[in-house]
Amino acid sequence: MSRPEDTLPPDLFYNDAESRKYTTSSRIQKIQSDMTHRALSLLHLTRPSMILDVGCGSGLSGEILSASDAEGTPGGPHVWVGFDISASMLGIALEKEVEGDLFLADAGQGVPFRAGTFDAAISISAVQWLCNAESSEESPAGRLSRFFNGLYASLRRGGRAVCQFYPKNDEQKRMVSSAAVRAGFGAGLLEDDPATKSAKTYLVLTVGGGELEGDITGVVRGMEGIDVMDSRRRAKDRKRGDERKGSRAWILRKKEQMERKGKVVKANSKYTGRKRRVIF
Amino acid sequence: MKILTLNFLTCARKLCKSSNTAFPLHPKEADLEIVETEINVLFLKNIMGRLMWEELKGVVGELGLPDLPPTPPEPETLVETKLQAPEGDNTGLNIEKAEVPSQIAKDLHRVLLETCVKEGKLVCGNCGHEYAVREGIANFLLPGHLV
Ligand SMILES: C[S@@+](CC[C@H](N)C(=O)[O-])C[C@H]1O[C@@H](n2cnc3c(N)ncnc32)[C@H](O)[C@@H]1O
Ligand SMILES: [Zn+2]
């Protein structure tokens, strides 16, 4: 199957029809929801926070950010701002009455928020699009660097970002993570289900100087020059010891994984249909 | 777009990055809308220290909304304790102390999170660029020559 990134620019690929197809597919909803929860678990938010969602699309992640801690969103409900380059995707987010503020914007042009605005940022399945330049005046490297520089500045000290993306190959993986490191982030790549069809790559980014330093920054500190630092998996392997396929420990772990994956997430927030009133 | 967001948004152009008039953007011909949401005192507490109060007051004035107090409220003033019966207990026999959002918190919530720009423009004080807002969504796509 060809990558959509190689066929059309994102605003044309995600037209009305594709955006609707994407948002209503229960398979996609499930995958995006799982990845959002995974990203949230890496952000370690402990209180309602101000969050940026880059390439927010129709708000599948946003609905999770708006949910409460009791509903499964750590530290929630959060307040979020999302931007996306596809007007059609944003149109669907409007229809769904998501709670976040939406912007039509191109991540490759930067992040137009003042320094220290956000506690955290997430980006689910979007950053790989920046590896394709939209015009001849711009290079993918230039767009990536504007994005990560802007993202870095817009996060508060001690803030964090998690970008799940689909790198085309190892070179793209390297290009994306080194752009983040050059912007000043502590960065690490972690991969879930590596070398399978459902492999997922998460770029975990930290901004030094805040109270968060010292927990998972241990995972991601000092990554300069290293392309993949898969510490999470290594830590798990160590813990697992000589656990064998089919053993009790193995079954328990698998069960836990399945449970995590089977987690039901409400598609509609409790605010759907809330009152709107025009004031003068 | 929430008034809260306007307290963080800047002009997207590179030439405005180091200008101190590119923030805040100025609403023009703005239609406002109230979108009610549940109050989130913990969020207010978290964000208070990050607000630029003077700029917030300025924008609120430009929008013709009632004046804000001269200085930002202290985080402790966002909650008050109230004596009340535990939830679901109608006997009137058990009274407990509960923390509830104060009027200050409710007012802040109303201004920052429920008052939204629905239509209009946001204008940069440095370069004069106008960002259109339609159905609450601001268009920040820059034509190539303005990036
Ligand atoms: C696969 S969708 C993911 C949407 C959403 N994050 C989710 O998980 O459902 C990828 C999104 O990235 C957006 N996108 C691609 N390039 C972008 C750019 N340069 N700036 C902002 N958004 C972009 C697309 O418009 C699309 O909505
Ligand atoms: Zn400007």
Short mmCIF file of C-alpha atoms and ligand atoms in Angstrom, two decimals:
data_model
loop_
_atom_site.label_atom_id
_atom_site.label_comp_id
_atom_site.label_asym_id
_atom_site.label_seq_id
_atom_site.Cartn_x
_atom_site.Cartn_y
_atom_site.Cartn_z
CA MET A 1 0.00 0.00 0.00
CA SER A 2 1.35 3.42 -0.86
CA ARG A 3 1.76 6.04 1.84
CA PRO A 4 -0.81 8.84 1.60
CA GLU A 5 2.07 11.26 2.32
CA ASP A 6 3.58 10.31 -1.04
CA THR A 7 0.41 10.89 -3.03
CA LEU A 8 -0.94 14.34 -2.19
CA PRO A 9 -0.33 17.30 0.15
CA PRO A 10 -2.23 16.83 3.46
CA ASP A 11 -4.87 19.51 2.91
CA LEU A 12 -5.80 17.89 -0.40
CA PHE A 13 -5.55 14.32 0.84
CA TYR A 14 -7.80 15.04 3.83
CA ASN A 15 -10.68 16.47 1.80
CA ASP A 16 -14.32 16.26 2.93
CA ALA A 17 -14.80 12.65 1.85
CA GLU A 18 -11.53 11.32 3.24
CA SER A 19 -11.92 13.25 6.52
CA ARG A 20 -15.35 11.78 7.08
CA LYS A 21 -14.26 8.28 6.13
CA TYR A 22 -11.29 8.63 8.49
CA THR A 23 -13.28 9.92 11.45
CA THR A 24 -16.17 7.46 11.21
CA SER A 25 -14.04 4.33 10.81
CA SER A 26 -14.29 2.43 14.08
CA ARG A 27 -10.95 0.78 13.33
CA ILE A 28 -9.23 4.15 13.05
CA GLN A 29 -11.04 5.52 16.10
CA LYS A 30 -9.74 2.61 18.13
CA ILE A 31 -6.14 2.92 16.94
CA GLN A 32 -6.01 6.70 17.41
CA SER A 33 -7.58 6.39 20.85
CA ASP A 34 -5.07 3.73 21.95
CA MET A 35 -2.17 5.85 20.76
CA THR A 36 -3.55 8.94 22.49
CA HIS A 37 -3.76 7.04 25.76
CA ARG A 38 -0.25 5.79 25.23
CA ALA A 39 0.99 9.33 24.60
CA LEU A 40 -0.84 10.56 27.70
CA SER A 41 0.80 7.89 29.80
CA LEU A 42 4.17 9.22 28.63
CA LEU A 43 3.24 12.82 29.43
CA HIS A 44 2.63 12.05 33.13
CA LEU A 45 0.15 14.86 33.65
CA THR A 46 -1.05 15.16 37.22
CA ARG A 47 -3.42 18.14 37.00
CA PRO A 48 -5.68 19.81 34.47
CA SER A 49 -3.24 21.25 31.94
CA MET A 50 -3.02 23.45 28.88
CA ILE A 51 -2.23 21.18 25.94
CA LEU A 52 -1.41 21.69 22.27
CA ASP A 53 -2.54 19.05 19.75
CA VAL A 54 -0.54 19.31 16.53
CA GLY A 55 -2.40 17.97 13.49
CA CYS A 56 -5.48 17.50 15.66
CA GLY A 57 -7.60 16.45 12.71
CA SER A 58 -11.23 15.88 13.65
CA GLY A 59 -10.45 15.88 17.36
CA LEU A 60 -10.24 12.16 18.11
CA SER A 61 -7.44 12.83 20.63
CA GLY A 62 -9.02 16.05 21.80
CA GLU A 63 -12.11 14.26 23.04
CA ILE A 64 -9.86 12.16 25.24
CA LEU A 65 -7.98 15.22 26.50
CA SER A 66 -11.32 16.75 27.53
CA ALA A 67 -12.31 13.69 29.56
CA SER A 68 -11.85 13.55 33.33
CA ASP A 69 -9.38 11.57 35.34
CA ALA A 70 -12.23 9.27 36.40
CA GLU A 71 -13.00 8.63 32.72
CA GLY A 72 -9.42 7.52 32.13
CA THR A 73 -7.54 10.70 31.21
CA PRO A 74 -4.66 11.23 33.66
CA GLY A 75 -4.86 14.67 35.28
CA GLY A 76 -7.93 15.55 33.16
CA PRO A 77 -10.03 17.25 32.12
CA HIS A 78 -7.46 19.30 30.20
CA VAL A 79 -7.92 22.41 28.12
CA TRP A 80 -6.51 22.04 24.63
CA VAL A 81 -5.79 23.96 21.49
CA GLY A 82 -5.55 22.06 18.23
CA PHE A 83 -4.30 22.99 14.84
CA ASP A 84 -4.53 21.28 11.52
CA ILE A 85 -3.85 22.09 7.90
CA SER A 86 -7.04 20.45 6.63
CA ALA A 87 -10.20 22.58 6.75
CA SER A 88 -12.27 19.45 6.15
CA MET A 89 -10.87 17.71 9.21
CA LEU A 90 -11.56 20.81 11.32
CA GLY A 91 -15.07 20.98 9.89
CA ILE A 92 -15.78 17.55 11.31
CA ALA A 93 -14.30 18.55 14.67
CA LEU A 94 -16.75 21.51 14.65
CA GLU A 95 -19.67 19.21 13.93
CA LYS A 96 -18.66 17.07 16.86
CA GLU A 97 -18.55 20.19 19.08
CA VAL A 98 -15.16 19.34 20.51
CA GLU A 99 -14.13 21.53 23.41
CA GLY A 100 -10.70 22.63 22.23
CA ASP A 101 -10.04 25.77 20.23
CA LEU A 102 -9.28 24.97 16.62
CA PHE A 103 -6.88 26.65 14.21
CA LEU A 104 -6.31 26.22 10.52
CA ALA A 105 -2.53 26.28 10.46
CA ASP A 106 0.54 24.57 9.03
CA ALA A 107 2.92 23.11 11.60
CA GLY A 108 5.72 23.65 9.09
CA GLN A 109 5.20 27.40 9.51
CA GLY A 110 5.82 27.29 13.25
CA VAL A 111 3.72 27.49 16.42
CA PRO A 112 2.18 30.96 16.96
CA PHE A 113 1.95 31.01 20.75
CA ARG A 114 3.97 33.02 23.21
CA ALA A 115 6.81 31.40 25.14
CA GLY A 116 5.80 29.01 27.87
CA THR A 117 2.12 28.71 26.90
CA PHE A 118 1.63 24.96 27.13
CA ASP A 119 2.19 22.38 29.84
CA ALA A 120 2.38 19.69 27.18
CA ALA A 121 1.84 18.88 23.54
CA ILE A 122 0.75 15.81 21.66
CA SER A 123 0.73 14.96 18.01
CA ILE A 124 -0.77 11.73 16.77
CA SER A 125 0.00 10.43 13.27
CA ALA A 126 0.83 13.83 11.80
CA VAL A 127 4.53 14.74 11.94
CA GLN A 128 5.53 12.44 9.07
CA TRP A 129 3.64 14.83 6.79
CA LEU A 130 6.29 17.47 7.49
CA CYS A 131 8.86 15.32 5.73
CA ASN A 132 7.24 16.20 2.43
CA ALA A 133 7.88 19.77 1.37
CA GLU A 134 4.82 21.52 -0.04
CA SER A 135 6.72 23.85 -2.34
CA SER A 136 10.13 24.20 -3.89
CA GLU A 137 10.99 27.21 -1.68
CA GLU A 138 10.81 25.02 1.39
CA SER A 139 12.76 21.95 2.39
CA PRO A 140 11.45 19.28 4.75
CA ALA A 141 14.40 20.07 7.04
CA GLY A 142 13.41 23.73 7.11
CA ARG A 143 9.79 22.91 7.91
CA LEU A 144 10.75 20.43 10.63
CA SER A 145 13.07 22.94 12.22
CA ARG A 146 10.47 25.74 12.25
CA PHE A 147 8.00 23.35 13.80
CA PHE A 148 10.26 22.02 16.55
CA ASN A 149 11.74 25.44 17.34
CA GLY A 150 8.25 26.86 17.69
CA LEU A 151 7.06 23.90 19.72
CA TYR A 152 10.02 24.14 22.08
CA ALA A 153 9.44 27.83 22.73
CA SER A 154 5.70 27.40 23.26
CA LEU A 155 6.15 24.81 26.02
CA ARG A 156 6.81 25.83 29.58
CA ARG A 157 10.07 24.82 31.27
CA GLY A 158 9.69 21.23 32.43
CA GLY A 159 7.01 20.70 29.78
CA ARG A 160 6.79 17.68 27.60
CA ALA A 161 5.64 16.62 24.17
CA VAL A 162 4.89 13.24 22.65
CA CYS A 163 4.67 12.88 18.88
CA GLN A 164 3.55 9.54 17.52
CA PHE A 165 4.41 9.42 13.85
CA TYR A 166 4.86 7.01 10.97
CA PRO A 167 8.40 7.36 9.66
CA LYS A 168 8.83 6.13 6.13
CA ASN A 169 12.24 4.70 6.96
CA ASP A 170 15.13 5.01 9.41
CA GLU A 171 16.39 8.09 7.70
CA GLN A 172 13.10 9.93 8.30
CA LYS A 173 13.16 8.80 11.90
CA ARG A 174 16.60 10.31 12.25
CA MET A 175 15.67 13.48 10.40
CA VAL A 176 12.68 14.10 12.69
CA SER A 177 14.39 13.34 15.97
CA SER A 178 17.52 15.30 15.17
CA ALA A 179 15.39 18.35 14.26
CA ALA A 180 13.82 18.08 17.72
CA VAL A 181 17.17 17.75 19.43
CA ARG A 182 18.55 20.73 17.53
CA ALA A 183 15.59 22.78 18.76
CA GLY A 184 16.75 22.10 22.31
CA PHE A 185 14.59 19.17 23.36
CA GLY A 186 15.74 16.17 25.31
CA ALA A 187 14.50 13.46 22.99
CA GLY A 188 13.99 9.74 22.84
CA LEU A 189 12.31 7.41 20.42
CA LEU A 190 10.35 4.50 21.64
CA GLU A 191 8.72 1.82 19.63
CA ASP A 192 5.76 -0.33 20.47
CA ASP A 193 5.46 -3.65 18.65
CA PRO A 194 8.61 -2.99 16.63
CA ALA A 195 9.12 -4.82 13.35
CA THR A 196 5.43 -5.72 13.10
CA LYS A 197 2.78 -4.31 10.80
CA SER A 198 1.35 -2.34 13.72
CA ALA A 199 4.68 -0.85 14.86
CA LYS A 200 4.22 2.55 16.48
CA THR A 201 6.95 5.15 16.90
CA TYR A 202 6.73 7.76 19.66
CA LEU A 203 9.10 10.69 19.88
CA VAL A 204 9.19 11.71 23.54
CA LEU A 205 10.41 15.27 24.09
CA THR A 206 11.25 17.15 27.24
CA VAL A 207 12.04 20.77 27.95
CA GLY A 208 14.61 21.03 30.73
CA GLY A 209 14.44 23.28 33.73
CA GLY A 210 11.17 22.27 35.35
CA GLU A 211 10.08 20.08 38.20
CA LEU A 212 9.67 17.12 35.88
CA GLU A 213 13.34 16.59 35.29
CA GLY A 214 14.55 13.35 36.67
CA ASP A 215 11.69 11.03 35.96
CA ILE A 216 11.25 9.89 32.40
CA THR A 217 13.80 12.44 31.29
CA GLY A 218 16.16 9.69 32.39
CA VAL A 219 14.80 7.84 29.40
CA VAL A 220 15.32 10.63 26.98
CA ARG A 221 18.18 12.79 28.18
CA GLY A 222 21.32 13.23 26.13
CA MET A 223 20.17 11.71 22.92
CA GLU A 224 22.27 13.84 20.58
CA GLY A 225 23.66 11.74 17.81
CA ILE A 226 21.81 8.62 18.82
CA ASP A 227 19.06 7.72 16.43
CA VAL A 228 16.98 5.25 18.37
CA MET A 229 17.07 4.96 22.10
CA ASP A 230 14.66 2.25 22.96
CA SER A 231 14.99 2.36 26.72
CA ARG A 232 11.43 1.52 27.58
CA ARG A 233 11.61 -1.83 25.88
CA ARG A 234 14.98 -2.55 27.41
CA ALA A 235 13.65 -1.78 30.87
CA LYS A 236 10.77 -4.11 30.25
CA ASP A 237 13.02 -6.90 29.04
CA ARG A 238 15.10 -6.61 32.14
CA LYS A 239 12.05 -6.83 34.34
CA ARG A 240 10.69 -9.74 32.38
CA GLY A 241 13.81 -11.79 33.04
CA ASP A 242 13.58 -15.20 31.47
CA GLU A 243 9.84 -15.07 31.01
CA ARG A 244 8.91 -17.60 28.34
CA LYS A 245 6.19 -17.46 25.77
CA GLY A 246 3.16 -19.27 27.23
CA SER A 247 4.36 -19.02 30.82
CA ARG A 248 2.12 -17.61 33.52
CA ALA A 249 3.99 -14.31 33.56
CA TRP A 250 3.73 -14.12 29.80
CA ILE A 251 0.00 -14.81 29.83
CA LEU A 252 -0.59 -12.26 32.58
CA ARG A 253 1.31 -9.64 30.69
CA LYS A 254 -0.55 -10.39 27.46
CA LYS A 255 -3.85 -10.23 29.29
CA GLU A 256 -2.92 -6.90 30.68
CA GLN A 257 -1.99 -5.70 27.22
CA MET A 258 -5.31 -6.89 25.82
CA GLU A 259 -7.20 -5.21 28.59
CA ARG A 260 -5.39 -2.02 27.92
CA LYS A 261 -6.26 -2.30 24.27
CA GLY A 262 -9.87 -3.17 24.94
CA LYS A 263 -10.40 -0.07 26.98
CA VAL A 264 -13.61 1.58 25.92
CA VAL A 265 -13.47 5.29 25.37
CA LYS A 266 -16.58 7.33 25.07
CA ALA A 267 -16.76 8.83 21.63
CA ASN A 268 -18.90 11.71 22.81
CA SER A 269 -17.91 14.04 25.58
CA LYS A 270 -20.45 14.90 28.20
CA TYR A 271 -20.65 18.37 26.76
CA THR A 272 -22.10 17.37 23.41
CA GLY A 273 -25.20 19.41 22.94
CA ARG A 274 -24.25 21.93 25.61
CA LYS A 275 -25.91 25.30 25.46
CA ARG A 276 -24.63 27.93 23.11
CA ARG A 277 -25.68 31.50 23.40
CA VAL A 278 -24.79 34.56 21.37
CA ILE A 279 -23.83 37.65 23.35
CA PHE A 280 -23.44 41.19 22.14
CA MET B 1 -11.94 30.85 20.18
CA LYS B 2 -11.76 31.35 23.91
CA ILE B 3 -10.54 34.62 25.43
CA LEU B 4 -8.05 32.41 27.28
CA THR B 5 -6.45 31.38 23.99
CA LEU B 6 -6.17 35.03 22.91
CA ASN B 7 -3.96 35.56 25.94
CA PHE B 8 -1.38 33.18 24.42
CA LEU B 9 -1.73 33.57 20.68
CA THR B 10 0.81 35.67 18.76
CA CYS B 11 1.33 36.70 15.16
CA ALA B 12 2.74 33.78 13.14
CA ARG B 13 5.09 35.80 10.94
CA LYS B 14 8.79 35.46 11.43
CA LEU B 15 9.40 39.20 11.25
CA CYS B 16 7.08 39.65 14.26
CA LYS B 17 8.81 37.07 16.46
CA SER B 18 10.90 39.59 18.35
CA SER B 19 8.40 42.45 18.29
CA ASN B 20 6.57 43.29 21.49
CA THR B 21 3.50 44.52 19.64
CA ALA B 22 2.77 41.16 17.97
CA PHE B 23 1.06 40.07 21.19
CA PRO B 24 -1.77 40.23 21.99
CA LEU B 25 -3.59 40.17 18.66
CA HIS B 26 -6.42 42.67 18.53
CA PRO B 27 -9.95 41.47 17.81
CA LYS B 28 -11.75 43.43 15.11
CA GLU B 29 -15.43 43.29 14.16
CA ALA B 30 -15.77 40.38 16.53
CA ASP B 31 -18.99 38.50 17.23
CA LEU B 32 -18.88 36.81 20.59
CA GLU B 33 -20.62 33.72 21.82
CA ILE B 34 -20.96 32.08 25.23
CA VAL B 35 -20.32 28.34 25.21
CA GLU B 36 -21.08 26.92 28.62
CA THR B 37 -18.68 24.38 30.07
CA GLU B 38 -18.13 22.85 33.45
CA ILE B 39 -15.96 24.95 35.75
CA ASN B 40 -12.47 23.52 36.31
CA VAL B 41 -10.92 25.23 39.33
CA LEU B 42 -7.77 23.13 39.20
CA PHE B 43 -7.18 24.29 35.67
CA LEU B 44 -7.75 27.92 36.66
CA LYS B 45 -5.25 27.51 39.48
CA ASN B 46 -2.74 26.02 37.08
CA ILE B 47 -3.11 28.71 34.43
CA MET B 48 -3.40 31.83 36.63
CA GLY B 49 0.35 32.34 36.94
CA ARG B 50 0.76 32.18 33.20
CA LEU B 51 -1.79 34.84 32.27
CA MET B 52 -0.61 38.22 31.05
CA TRP B 53 -3.14 40.23 33.03
CA GLU B 54 -2.63 43.67 31.48
CA GLU B 55 -3.01 42.23 27.99
CA LEU B 56 -6.06 40.26 29.09
CA LYS B 57 -7.66 43.42 30.46
CA GLY B 58 -6.83 45.19 27.22
CA VAL B 59 -8.48 42.57 25.02
CA VAL B 60 -11.52 42.35 27.30
CA GLY B 61 -11.86 46.14 26.99
CA GLU B 62 -11.50 46.04 23.20
CA LEU B 63 -14.30 43.50 23.08
CA GLY B 64 -16.57 45.75 25.15
CA LEU B 65 -16.82 43.26 28.01
CA PRO B 66 -17.05 44.36 31.67
CA ASP B 67 -13.74 45.44 33.22
CA LEU B 68 -11.52 42.96 35.04
CA PRO B 69 -10.01 43.77 38.44
CA PRO B 70 -6.72 45.73 38.25
CA THR B 71 -4.61 42.81 39.49
CA PRO B 72 -5.01 39.05 38.96
CA PRO B 73 -6.84 37.25 41.78
CA GLU B 74 -4.68 35.17 44.14
CA PRO B 75 -5.05 31.40 43.63
CA GLU B 76 -6.43 30.95 47.17
CA THR B 77 -9.41 33.17 46.33
CA LEU B 78 -10.62 30.71 43.70
CA VAL B 79 -12.25 28.40 46.24
CA GLU B 80 -14.28 28.98 49.36
CA THR B 81 -15.41 26.55 52.02
CA LYS B 82 -19.06 26.02 52.50
CA LEU B 83 -21.03 23.98 55.01
CA GLN B 84 -23.25 21.54 53.22
CA ALA B 85 -24.83 18.10 53.39
CA PRO B 86 -22.88 15.30 51.69
CA GLU B 87 -24.13 14.55 48.22
CA GLY B 88 -27.31 12.46 48.21
CA ASP B 89 -27.89 12.95 51.94
CA ASN B 90 -31.18 14.73 52.53
CA THR B 91 -31.52 14.03 56.24
CA GLY B 92 -30.06 17.40 57.14
CA LEU B 93 -28.22 15.67 60.01
CA ASN B 94 -24.76 15.46 58.48
CA ILE B 95 -23.15 18.72 57.62
CA GLU B 96 -19.60 18.83 56.28
CA LYS B 97 -17.15 21.41 55.03
CA ALA B 98 -16.76 21.41 51.26
CA GLU B 99 -14.56 23.43 48.93
CA VAL B 100 -16.59 25.08 46.20
CA PRO B 101 -15.62 27.48 43.40
CA SER B 102 -15.82 31.10 44.57
CA GLN B 103 -17.63 33.83 42.68
CA ILE B 104 -14.22 35.04 41.52
CA ALA B 105 -13.52 31.62 39.99
CA LYS B 106 -16.93 31.56 38.32
CA ASP B 107 -16.38 35.01 36.83
CA LEU B 108 -12.92 34.07 35.58
CA HIS B 109 -14.27 30.86 34.10
CA ARG B 110 -16.98 32.82 32.32
CA VAL B 111 -14.54 35.29 30.79
CA LEU B 112 -11.63 32.99 29.99
CA LEU B 113 -13.24 29.71 29.04
CA GLU B 114 -16.85 30.41 28.09
CA THR B 115 -16.60 33.68 26.20
CA CYS B 116 -15.53 32.97 22.64
CA VAL B 117 -14.84 34.90 19.46
CA LYS B 118 -17.11 33.33 16.89
CA GLU B 119 -16.55 35.53 13.85
CA GLY B 120 -14.26 38.42 13.08
CA LYS B 121 -10.58 39.15 12.66
CA LEU B 122 -7.48 39.18 14.80
CA VAL B 123 -5.03 41.90 13.89
CA CYS B 124 -1.29 41.98 14.58
CA GLY B 125 -0.17 45.25 16.16
CA ASN B 126 3.21 44.98 14.49
CA CYS B 127 2.70 43.96 10.87
CA GLY B 128 -1.03 44.65 10.57
CA HIS B 129 -1.77 41.17 9.24
CA GLU B 130 -5.42 40.17 9.79
CA TYR B 131 -6.25 36.59 10.71
CA ALA B 132 -9.84 35.72 9.88
CA VAL B 133 -11.98 33.84 12.42
CA ARG B 134 -14.93 31.87 11.09
CA GLU B 135 -17.13 29.65 13.20
CA GLY B 136 -14.60 30.10 15.96
CA ILE B 137 -11.70 28.78 13.85
CA ALA B 138 -8.87 31.21 13.16
CA ASN B 139 -7.03 30.89 9.88
CA PHE B 140 -3.29 31.05 10.57
CA LEU B 141 -2.14 29.73 7.22
CA LEU B 142 0.35 32.23 5.86
CA PRO B 143 0.84 32.76 2.15
CA GLY B 144 4.41 31.80 1.20
CA HIS B 145 5.70 35.38 0.91
CA LEU B 146 4.54 36.21 4.47
CA VAL B 147 6.08 33.22 6.24
C1 LIG C 1 -3.75 10.67 10.24
S1 LIG C 1 -4.42 12.25 10.59
C2 LIG C 1 -4.40 12.29 12.37
C3 LIG C 1 -5.41 13.24 12.96
C4 LIG C 1 -5.50 13.21 14.47
N1 LIG C 1 -4.23 13.56 15.10
C5 LIG C 1 -5.92 11.82 14.91
O1 LIG C 1 -5.15 11.15 15.59
O2 LIG C 1 -7.04 11.41 14.58
C6 LIG C 1 -3.08 13.35 10.16
C7 LIG C 1 -3.46 14.81 10.30
O3 LIG C 1 -2.30 15.62 10.21
C8 LIG C 1 -2.68 16.82 9.54
N2 LIG C 1 -1.49 17.49 9.01
C9 LIG C 1 -0.67 17.05 8.05
N3 LIG C 1 0.31 17.96 7.80
C10 LIG C 1 0.08 19.00 8.64
C11 LIG C 1 0.73 20.24 8.86
N4 LIG C 1 1.80 20.59 8.14
N5 LIG C 1 0.24 21.06 9.79
C12 LIG C 1 -0.85 20.73 10.51
N6 LIG C 1 -1.51 19.56 10.35
C13 LIG C 1 -1.07 18.69 9.41
C14 LIG C 1 -3.63 16.32 8.48
O4 LIG C 1 -4.42 17.35 7.95
C15 LIG C 1 -4.44 15.29 9.26
O5 LIG C 1 -5.57 15.85 9.87
ZN ZN C 2 2.63 40.34 12.69
#
